Tab-separated table of N, CA and C and ligand atoms in Angstrom:
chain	number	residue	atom	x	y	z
A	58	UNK	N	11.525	-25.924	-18.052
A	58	UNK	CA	12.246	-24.724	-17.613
A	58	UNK	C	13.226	-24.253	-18.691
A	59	UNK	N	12.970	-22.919	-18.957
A	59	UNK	CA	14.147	-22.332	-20.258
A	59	UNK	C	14.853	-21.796	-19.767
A	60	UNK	N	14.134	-20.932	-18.777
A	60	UNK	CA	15.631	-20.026	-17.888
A	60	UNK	C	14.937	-18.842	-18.142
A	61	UNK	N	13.596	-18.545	-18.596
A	61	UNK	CA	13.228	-17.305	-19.045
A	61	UNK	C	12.145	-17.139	-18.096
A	62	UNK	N	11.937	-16.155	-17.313
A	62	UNK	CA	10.824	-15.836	-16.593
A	62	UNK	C	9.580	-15.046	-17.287
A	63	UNK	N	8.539	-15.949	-17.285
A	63	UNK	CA	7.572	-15.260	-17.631
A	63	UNK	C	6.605	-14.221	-16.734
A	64	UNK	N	6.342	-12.937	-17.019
A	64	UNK	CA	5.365	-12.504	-15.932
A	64	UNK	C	4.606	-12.716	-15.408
A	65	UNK	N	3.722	-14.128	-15.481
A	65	UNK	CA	2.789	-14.750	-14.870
A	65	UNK	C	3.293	-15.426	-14.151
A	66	UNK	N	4.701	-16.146	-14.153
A	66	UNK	CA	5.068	-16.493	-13.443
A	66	UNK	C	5.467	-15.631	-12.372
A	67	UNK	N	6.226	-14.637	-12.391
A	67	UNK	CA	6.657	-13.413	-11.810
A	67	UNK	C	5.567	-13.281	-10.655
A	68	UNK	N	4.519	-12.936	-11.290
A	68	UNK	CA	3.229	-12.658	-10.268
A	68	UNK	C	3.018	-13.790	-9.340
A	69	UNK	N	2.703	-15.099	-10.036
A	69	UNK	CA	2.953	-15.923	-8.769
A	69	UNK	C	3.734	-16.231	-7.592
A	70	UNK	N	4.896	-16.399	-8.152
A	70	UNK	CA	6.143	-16.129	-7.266
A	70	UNK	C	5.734	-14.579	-6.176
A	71	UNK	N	5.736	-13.676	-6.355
A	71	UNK	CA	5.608	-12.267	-5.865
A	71	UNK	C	4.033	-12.798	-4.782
A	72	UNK	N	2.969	-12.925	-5.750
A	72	UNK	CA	1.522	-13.423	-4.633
A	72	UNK	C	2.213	-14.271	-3.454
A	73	UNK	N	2.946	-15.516	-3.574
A	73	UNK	CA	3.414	-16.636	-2.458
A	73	UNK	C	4.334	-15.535	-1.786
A	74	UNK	N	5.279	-14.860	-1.981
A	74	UNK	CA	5.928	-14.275	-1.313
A	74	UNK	C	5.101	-12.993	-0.359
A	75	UNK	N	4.066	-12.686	-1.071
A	75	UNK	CA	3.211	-11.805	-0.348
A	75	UNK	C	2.218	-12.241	0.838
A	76	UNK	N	2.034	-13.574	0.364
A	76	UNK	CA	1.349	-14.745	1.251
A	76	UNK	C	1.929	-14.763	2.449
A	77	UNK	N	3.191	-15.045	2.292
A	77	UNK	CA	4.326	-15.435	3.486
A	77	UNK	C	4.596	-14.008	4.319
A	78	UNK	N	5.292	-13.161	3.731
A	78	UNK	CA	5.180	-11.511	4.434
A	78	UNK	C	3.440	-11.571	5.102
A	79	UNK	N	2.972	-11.881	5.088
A	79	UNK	CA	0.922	-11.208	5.333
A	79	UNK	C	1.034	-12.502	7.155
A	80	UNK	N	1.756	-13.819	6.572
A	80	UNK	CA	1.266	-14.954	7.672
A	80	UNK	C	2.579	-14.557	8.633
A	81	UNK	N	3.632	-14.049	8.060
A	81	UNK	CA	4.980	-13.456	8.988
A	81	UNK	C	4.181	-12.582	10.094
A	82	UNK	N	3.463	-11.660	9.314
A	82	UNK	CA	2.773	-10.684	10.404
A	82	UNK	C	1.872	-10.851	11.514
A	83	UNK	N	1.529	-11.562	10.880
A	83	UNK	CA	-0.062	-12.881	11.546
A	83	UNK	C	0.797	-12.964	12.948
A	84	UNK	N	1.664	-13.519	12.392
A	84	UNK	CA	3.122	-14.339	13.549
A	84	UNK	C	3.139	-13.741	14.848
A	85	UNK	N	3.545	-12.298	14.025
A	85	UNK	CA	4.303	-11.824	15.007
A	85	UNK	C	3.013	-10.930	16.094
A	86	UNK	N	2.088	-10.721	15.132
A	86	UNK	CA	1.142	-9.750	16.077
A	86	UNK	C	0.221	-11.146	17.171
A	87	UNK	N	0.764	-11.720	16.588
A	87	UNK	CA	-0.031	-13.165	17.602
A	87	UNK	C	0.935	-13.454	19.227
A	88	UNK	N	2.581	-13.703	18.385
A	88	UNK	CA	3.483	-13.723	19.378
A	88	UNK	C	3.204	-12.102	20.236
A	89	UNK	N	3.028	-11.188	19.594
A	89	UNK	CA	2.836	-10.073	20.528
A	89	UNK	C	2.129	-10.171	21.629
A	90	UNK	N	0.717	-10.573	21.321
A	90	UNK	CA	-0.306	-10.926	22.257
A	90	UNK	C	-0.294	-11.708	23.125
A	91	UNK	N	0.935	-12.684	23.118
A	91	UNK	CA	1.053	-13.467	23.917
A	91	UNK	C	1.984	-12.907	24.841
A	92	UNK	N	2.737	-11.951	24.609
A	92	UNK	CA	3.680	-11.568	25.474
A	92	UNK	C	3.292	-10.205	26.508
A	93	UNK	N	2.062	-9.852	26.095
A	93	UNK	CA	1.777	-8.702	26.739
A	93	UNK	C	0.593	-9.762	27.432
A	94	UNK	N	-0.189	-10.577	27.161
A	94	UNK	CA	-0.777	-11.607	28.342
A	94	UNK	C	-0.380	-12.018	29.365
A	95	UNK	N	1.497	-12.500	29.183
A	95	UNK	CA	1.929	-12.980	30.178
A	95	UNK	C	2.333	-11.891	31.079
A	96	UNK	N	2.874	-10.699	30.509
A	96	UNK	CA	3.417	-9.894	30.775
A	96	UNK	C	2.326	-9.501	32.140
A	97	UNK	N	0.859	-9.318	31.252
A	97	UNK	CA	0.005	-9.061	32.452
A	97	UNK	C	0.065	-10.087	33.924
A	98	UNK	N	0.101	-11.322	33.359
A	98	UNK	CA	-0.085	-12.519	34.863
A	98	UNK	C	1.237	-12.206	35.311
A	99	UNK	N	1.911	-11.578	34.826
A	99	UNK	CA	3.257	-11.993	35.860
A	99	UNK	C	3.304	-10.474	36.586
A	100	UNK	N	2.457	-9.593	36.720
A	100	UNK	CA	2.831	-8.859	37.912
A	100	UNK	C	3.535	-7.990	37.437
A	101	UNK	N	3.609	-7.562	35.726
A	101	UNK	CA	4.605	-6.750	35.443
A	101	UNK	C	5.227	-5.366	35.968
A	102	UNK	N	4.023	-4.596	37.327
A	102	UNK	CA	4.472	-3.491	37.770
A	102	UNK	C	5.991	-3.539	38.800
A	103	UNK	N	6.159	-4.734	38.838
A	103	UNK	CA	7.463	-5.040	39.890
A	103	UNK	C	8.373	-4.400	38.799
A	104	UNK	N	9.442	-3.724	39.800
A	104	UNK	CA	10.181	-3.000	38.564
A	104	UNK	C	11.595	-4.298	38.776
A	105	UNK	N	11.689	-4.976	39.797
A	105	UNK	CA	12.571	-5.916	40.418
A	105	UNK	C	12.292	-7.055	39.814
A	106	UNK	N	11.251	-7.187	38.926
A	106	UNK	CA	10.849	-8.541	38.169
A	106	UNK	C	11.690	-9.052	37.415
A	107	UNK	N	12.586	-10.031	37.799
A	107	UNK	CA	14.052	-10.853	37.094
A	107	UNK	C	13.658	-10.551	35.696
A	108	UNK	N	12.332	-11.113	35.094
A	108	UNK	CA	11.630	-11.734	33.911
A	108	UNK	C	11.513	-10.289	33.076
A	109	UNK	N	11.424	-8.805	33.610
A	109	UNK	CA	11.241	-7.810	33.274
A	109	UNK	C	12.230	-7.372	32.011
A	110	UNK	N	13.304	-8.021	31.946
A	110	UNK	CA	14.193	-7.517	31.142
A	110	UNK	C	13.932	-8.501	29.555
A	111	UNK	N	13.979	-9.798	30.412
A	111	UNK	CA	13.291	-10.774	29.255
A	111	UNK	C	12.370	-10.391	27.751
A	112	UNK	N	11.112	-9.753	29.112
A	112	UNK	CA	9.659	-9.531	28.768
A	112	UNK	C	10.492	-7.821	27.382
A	113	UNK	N	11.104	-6.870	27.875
A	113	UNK	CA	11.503	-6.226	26.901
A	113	UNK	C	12.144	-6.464	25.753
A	114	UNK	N	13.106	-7.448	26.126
A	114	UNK	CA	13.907	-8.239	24.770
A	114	UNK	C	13.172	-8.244	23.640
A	115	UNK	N	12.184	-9.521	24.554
A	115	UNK	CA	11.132	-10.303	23.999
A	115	UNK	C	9.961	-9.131	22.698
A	116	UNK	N	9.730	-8.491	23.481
A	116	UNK	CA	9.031	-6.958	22.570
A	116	UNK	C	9.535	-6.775	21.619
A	117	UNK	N	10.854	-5.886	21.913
A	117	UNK	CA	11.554	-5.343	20.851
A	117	UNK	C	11.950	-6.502	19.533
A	118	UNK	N	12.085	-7.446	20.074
A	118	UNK	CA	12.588	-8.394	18.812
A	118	UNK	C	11.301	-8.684	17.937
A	119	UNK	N	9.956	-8.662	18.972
A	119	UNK	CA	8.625	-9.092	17.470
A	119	UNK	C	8.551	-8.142	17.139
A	120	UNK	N	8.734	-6.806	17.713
A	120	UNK	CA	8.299	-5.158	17.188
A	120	UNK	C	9.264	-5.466	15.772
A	121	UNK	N	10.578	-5.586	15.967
A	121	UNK	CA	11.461	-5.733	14.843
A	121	UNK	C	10.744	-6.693	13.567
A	122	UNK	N	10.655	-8.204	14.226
A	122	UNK	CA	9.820	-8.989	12.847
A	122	UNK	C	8.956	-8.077	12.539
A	123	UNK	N	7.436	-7.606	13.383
A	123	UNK	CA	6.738	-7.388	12.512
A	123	UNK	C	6.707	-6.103	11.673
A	124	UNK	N	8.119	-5.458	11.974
A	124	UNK	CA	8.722	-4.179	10.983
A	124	UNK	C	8.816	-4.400	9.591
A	125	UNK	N	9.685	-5.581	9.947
A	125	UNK	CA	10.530	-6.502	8.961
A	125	UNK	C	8.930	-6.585	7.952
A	126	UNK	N	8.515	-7.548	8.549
A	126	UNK	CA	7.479	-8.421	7.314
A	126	UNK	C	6.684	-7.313	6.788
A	127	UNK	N	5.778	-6.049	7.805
A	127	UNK	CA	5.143	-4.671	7.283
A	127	UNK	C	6.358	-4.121	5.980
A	128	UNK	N	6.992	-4.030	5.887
A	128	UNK	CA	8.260	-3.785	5.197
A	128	UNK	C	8.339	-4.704	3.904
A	129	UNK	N	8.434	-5.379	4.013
A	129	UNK	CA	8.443	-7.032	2.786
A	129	UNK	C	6.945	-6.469	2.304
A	130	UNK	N	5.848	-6.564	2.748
A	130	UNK	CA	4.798	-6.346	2.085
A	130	UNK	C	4.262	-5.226	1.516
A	131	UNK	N	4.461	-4.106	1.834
A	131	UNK	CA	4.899	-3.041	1.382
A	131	UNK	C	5.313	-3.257	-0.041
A	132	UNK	N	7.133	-3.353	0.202
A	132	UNK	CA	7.799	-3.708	-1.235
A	132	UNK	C	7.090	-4.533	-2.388
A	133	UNK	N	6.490	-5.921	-1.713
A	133	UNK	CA	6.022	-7.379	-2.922
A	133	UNK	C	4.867	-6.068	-2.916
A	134	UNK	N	3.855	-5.366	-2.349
A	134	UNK	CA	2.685	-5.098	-2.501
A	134	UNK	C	2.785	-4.229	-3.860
A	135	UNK	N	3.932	-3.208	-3.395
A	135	UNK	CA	4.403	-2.042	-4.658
A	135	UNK	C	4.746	-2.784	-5.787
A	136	UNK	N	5.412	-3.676	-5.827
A	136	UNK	CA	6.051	-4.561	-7.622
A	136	UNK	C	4.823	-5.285	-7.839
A	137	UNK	N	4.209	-5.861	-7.393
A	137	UNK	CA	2.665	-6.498	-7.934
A	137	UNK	C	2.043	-6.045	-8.597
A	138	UNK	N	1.644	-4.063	-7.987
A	138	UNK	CA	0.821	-3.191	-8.275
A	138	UNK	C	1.854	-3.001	-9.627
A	139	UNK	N	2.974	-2.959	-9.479
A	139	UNK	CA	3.470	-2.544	-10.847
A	139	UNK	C	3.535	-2.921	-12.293
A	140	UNK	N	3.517	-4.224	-11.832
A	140	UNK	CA	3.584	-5.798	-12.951
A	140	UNK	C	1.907	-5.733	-13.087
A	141	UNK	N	1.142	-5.573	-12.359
A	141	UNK	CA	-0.111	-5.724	-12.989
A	141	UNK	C	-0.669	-4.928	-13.623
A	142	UNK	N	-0.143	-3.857	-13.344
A	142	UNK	CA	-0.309	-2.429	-14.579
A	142	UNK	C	0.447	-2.410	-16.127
A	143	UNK	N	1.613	-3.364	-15.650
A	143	UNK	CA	2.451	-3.484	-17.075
A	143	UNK	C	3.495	-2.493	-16.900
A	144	UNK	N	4.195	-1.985	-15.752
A	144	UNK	CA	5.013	-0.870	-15.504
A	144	UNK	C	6.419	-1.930	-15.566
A	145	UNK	N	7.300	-1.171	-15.751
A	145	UNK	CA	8.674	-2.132	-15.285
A	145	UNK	C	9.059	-1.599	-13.906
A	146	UNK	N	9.372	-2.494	-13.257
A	146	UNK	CA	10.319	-1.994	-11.789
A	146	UNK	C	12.173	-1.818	-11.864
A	147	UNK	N	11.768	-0.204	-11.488
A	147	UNK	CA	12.806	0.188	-11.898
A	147	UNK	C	14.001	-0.011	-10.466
A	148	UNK	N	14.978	0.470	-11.127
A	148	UNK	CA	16.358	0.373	-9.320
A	148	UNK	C	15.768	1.894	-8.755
A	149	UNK	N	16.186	1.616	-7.489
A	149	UNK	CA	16.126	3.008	-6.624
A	149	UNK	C	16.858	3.846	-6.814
A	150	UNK	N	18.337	3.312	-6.999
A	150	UNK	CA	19.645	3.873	-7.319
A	150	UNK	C	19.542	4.747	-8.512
A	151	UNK	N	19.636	3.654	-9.742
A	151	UNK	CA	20.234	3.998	-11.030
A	151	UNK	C	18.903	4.322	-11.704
A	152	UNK	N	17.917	3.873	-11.671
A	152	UNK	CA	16.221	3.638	-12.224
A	152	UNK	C	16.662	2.862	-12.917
A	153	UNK	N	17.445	1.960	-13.681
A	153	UNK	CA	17.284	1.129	-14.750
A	153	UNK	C	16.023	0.394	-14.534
A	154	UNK	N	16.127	-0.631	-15.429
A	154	UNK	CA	15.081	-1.522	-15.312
A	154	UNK	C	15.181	-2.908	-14.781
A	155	UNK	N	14.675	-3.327	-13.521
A	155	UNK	CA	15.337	-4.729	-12.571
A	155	UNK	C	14.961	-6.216	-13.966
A	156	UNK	N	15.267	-6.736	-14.037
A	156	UNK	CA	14.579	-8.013	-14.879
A	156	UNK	C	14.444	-8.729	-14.114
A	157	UNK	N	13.206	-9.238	-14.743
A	157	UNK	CA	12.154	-10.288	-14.142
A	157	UNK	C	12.817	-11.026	-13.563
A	158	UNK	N	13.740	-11.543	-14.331
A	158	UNK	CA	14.849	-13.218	-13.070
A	158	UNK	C	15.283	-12.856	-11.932
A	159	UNK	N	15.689	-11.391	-11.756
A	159	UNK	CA	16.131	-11.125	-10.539
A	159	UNK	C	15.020	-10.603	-9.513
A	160	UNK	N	13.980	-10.108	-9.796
A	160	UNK	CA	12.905	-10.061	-9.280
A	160	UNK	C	12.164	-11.160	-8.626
A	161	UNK	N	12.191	-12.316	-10.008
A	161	UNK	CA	11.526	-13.511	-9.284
A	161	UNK	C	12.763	-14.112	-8.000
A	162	UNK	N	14.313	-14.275	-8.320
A	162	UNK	CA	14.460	-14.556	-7.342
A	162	UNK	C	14.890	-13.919	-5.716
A	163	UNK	N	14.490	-12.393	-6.019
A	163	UNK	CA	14.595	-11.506	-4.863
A	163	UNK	C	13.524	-10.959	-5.035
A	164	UNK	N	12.513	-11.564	-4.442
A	164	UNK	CA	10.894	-10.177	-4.925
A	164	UNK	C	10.815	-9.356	-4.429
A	165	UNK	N	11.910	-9.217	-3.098
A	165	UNK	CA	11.677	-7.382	-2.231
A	165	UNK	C	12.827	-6.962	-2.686
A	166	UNK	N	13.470	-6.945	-3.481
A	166	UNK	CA	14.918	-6.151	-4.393
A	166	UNK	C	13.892	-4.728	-4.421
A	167	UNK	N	14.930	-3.896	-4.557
A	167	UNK	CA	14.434	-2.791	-5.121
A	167	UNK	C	15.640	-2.048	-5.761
A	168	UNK	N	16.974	-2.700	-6.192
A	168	UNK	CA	17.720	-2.213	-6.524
A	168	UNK	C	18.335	-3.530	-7.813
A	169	UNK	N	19.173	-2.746	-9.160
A	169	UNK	CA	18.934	-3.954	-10.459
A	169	UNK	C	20.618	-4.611	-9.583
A	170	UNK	N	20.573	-5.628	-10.574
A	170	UNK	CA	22.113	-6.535	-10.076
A	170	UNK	C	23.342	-5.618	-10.272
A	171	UNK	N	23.712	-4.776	-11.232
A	171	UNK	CA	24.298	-3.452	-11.038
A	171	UNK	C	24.805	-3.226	-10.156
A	172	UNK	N	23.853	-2.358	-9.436
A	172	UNK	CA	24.020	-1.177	-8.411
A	172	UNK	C	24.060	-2.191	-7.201
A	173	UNK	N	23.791	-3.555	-7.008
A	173	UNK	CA	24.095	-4.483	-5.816
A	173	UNK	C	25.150	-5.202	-5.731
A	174	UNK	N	25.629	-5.179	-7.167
A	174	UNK	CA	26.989	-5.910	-7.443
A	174	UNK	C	28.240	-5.130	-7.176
A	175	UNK	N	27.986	-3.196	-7.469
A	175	UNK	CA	28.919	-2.410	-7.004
A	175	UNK	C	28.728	-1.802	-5.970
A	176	UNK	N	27.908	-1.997	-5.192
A	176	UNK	CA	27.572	-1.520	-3.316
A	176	UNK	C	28.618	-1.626	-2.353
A	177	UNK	N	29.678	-2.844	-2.905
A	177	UNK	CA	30.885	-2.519	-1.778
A	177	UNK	C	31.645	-2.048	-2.069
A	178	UNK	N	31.956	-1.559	-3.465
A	178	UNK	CA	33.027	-0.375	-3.520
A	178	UNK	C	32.391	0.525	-3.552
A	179	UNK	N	31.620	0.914	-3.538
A	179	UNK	CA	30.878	2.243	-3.619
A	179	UNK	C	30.760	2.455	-1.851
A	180	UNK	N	30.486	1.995	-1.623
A	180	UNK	CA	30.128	2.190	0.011
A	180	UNK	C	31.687	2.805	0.290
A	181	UNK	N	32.558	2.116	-0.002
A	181	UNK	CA	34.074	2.233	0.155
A	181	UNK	C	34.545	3.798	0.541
A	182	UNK	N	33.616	4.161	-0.828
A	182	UNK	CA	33.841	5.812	-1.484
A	182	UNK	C	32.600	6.788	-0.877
A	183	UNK	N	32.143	6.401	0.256
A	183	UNK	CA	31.374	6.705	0.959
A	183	UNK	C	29.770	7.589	-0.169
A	184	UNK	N	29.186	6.399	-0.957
A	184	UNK	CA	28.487	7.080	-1.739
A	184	UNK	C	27.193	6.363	-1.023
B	731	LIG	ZN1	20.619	0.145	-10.443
């Protein structure tokens, strides 16, 4: 280890992280299915059904994961496509150019250490 990220490495790191976002989703559209199964055996037209409020929680929170992870894969999907073209990934903010170290260790960044390092005074100044 030198401390220098190579782009092959980059890509690997980014593929496992894309791996994980893809089996996150798996997750959640699985946990989905299970909740609209039960949802069915339990009689869900009772509007008096104790469990009814549960059973919504329960929704909204995998709807949220599988936002979340559609979201993560998205991002790793876009910097992959970018790195394998030979593009640099730029900030959203500033466009600079993110470097690889911070990429490898945030692969859904989309903003350089910069513009994340001054986000709370800036927020401050309502920007
Ligand atoms: Zn920036």
């Amino acid at each position: 280890m030198t401390g220098t990220v190579e782009l092959r490495d980059l890509e690997v790191a980014l593929e496992a992280e894309r791996q994980r976002a893809a089996q996150r989703l798996v997750d959640a559209d699985a946990e989905f299915e299970e909740i609209v199964a039960a949802t069915r055996n339990a009689n869900a037209d009772d509007e008096h059904d104790p469990e009814g409020s549960t059973i919504a929680y329960e929704r909204a929170r995998v709807a949220t994961l599988r936002a979340k992870a559609v979201g993560s894969l998205a991002v790793i999907e876009g910097q992959l496509a970018r790195l394998r073209r030979g593009t640099h990934i730029s900030c959203e903010r500033c466009g600079a150019e993110i470097v690889l170290e911070r990429i490898a260790a945030v692969p859904t960044t989309r903003h350089c250490i910069a513009c994340v390092t001054t986000r709370t005074t800036r927020l401050s100044r309502g920007d």
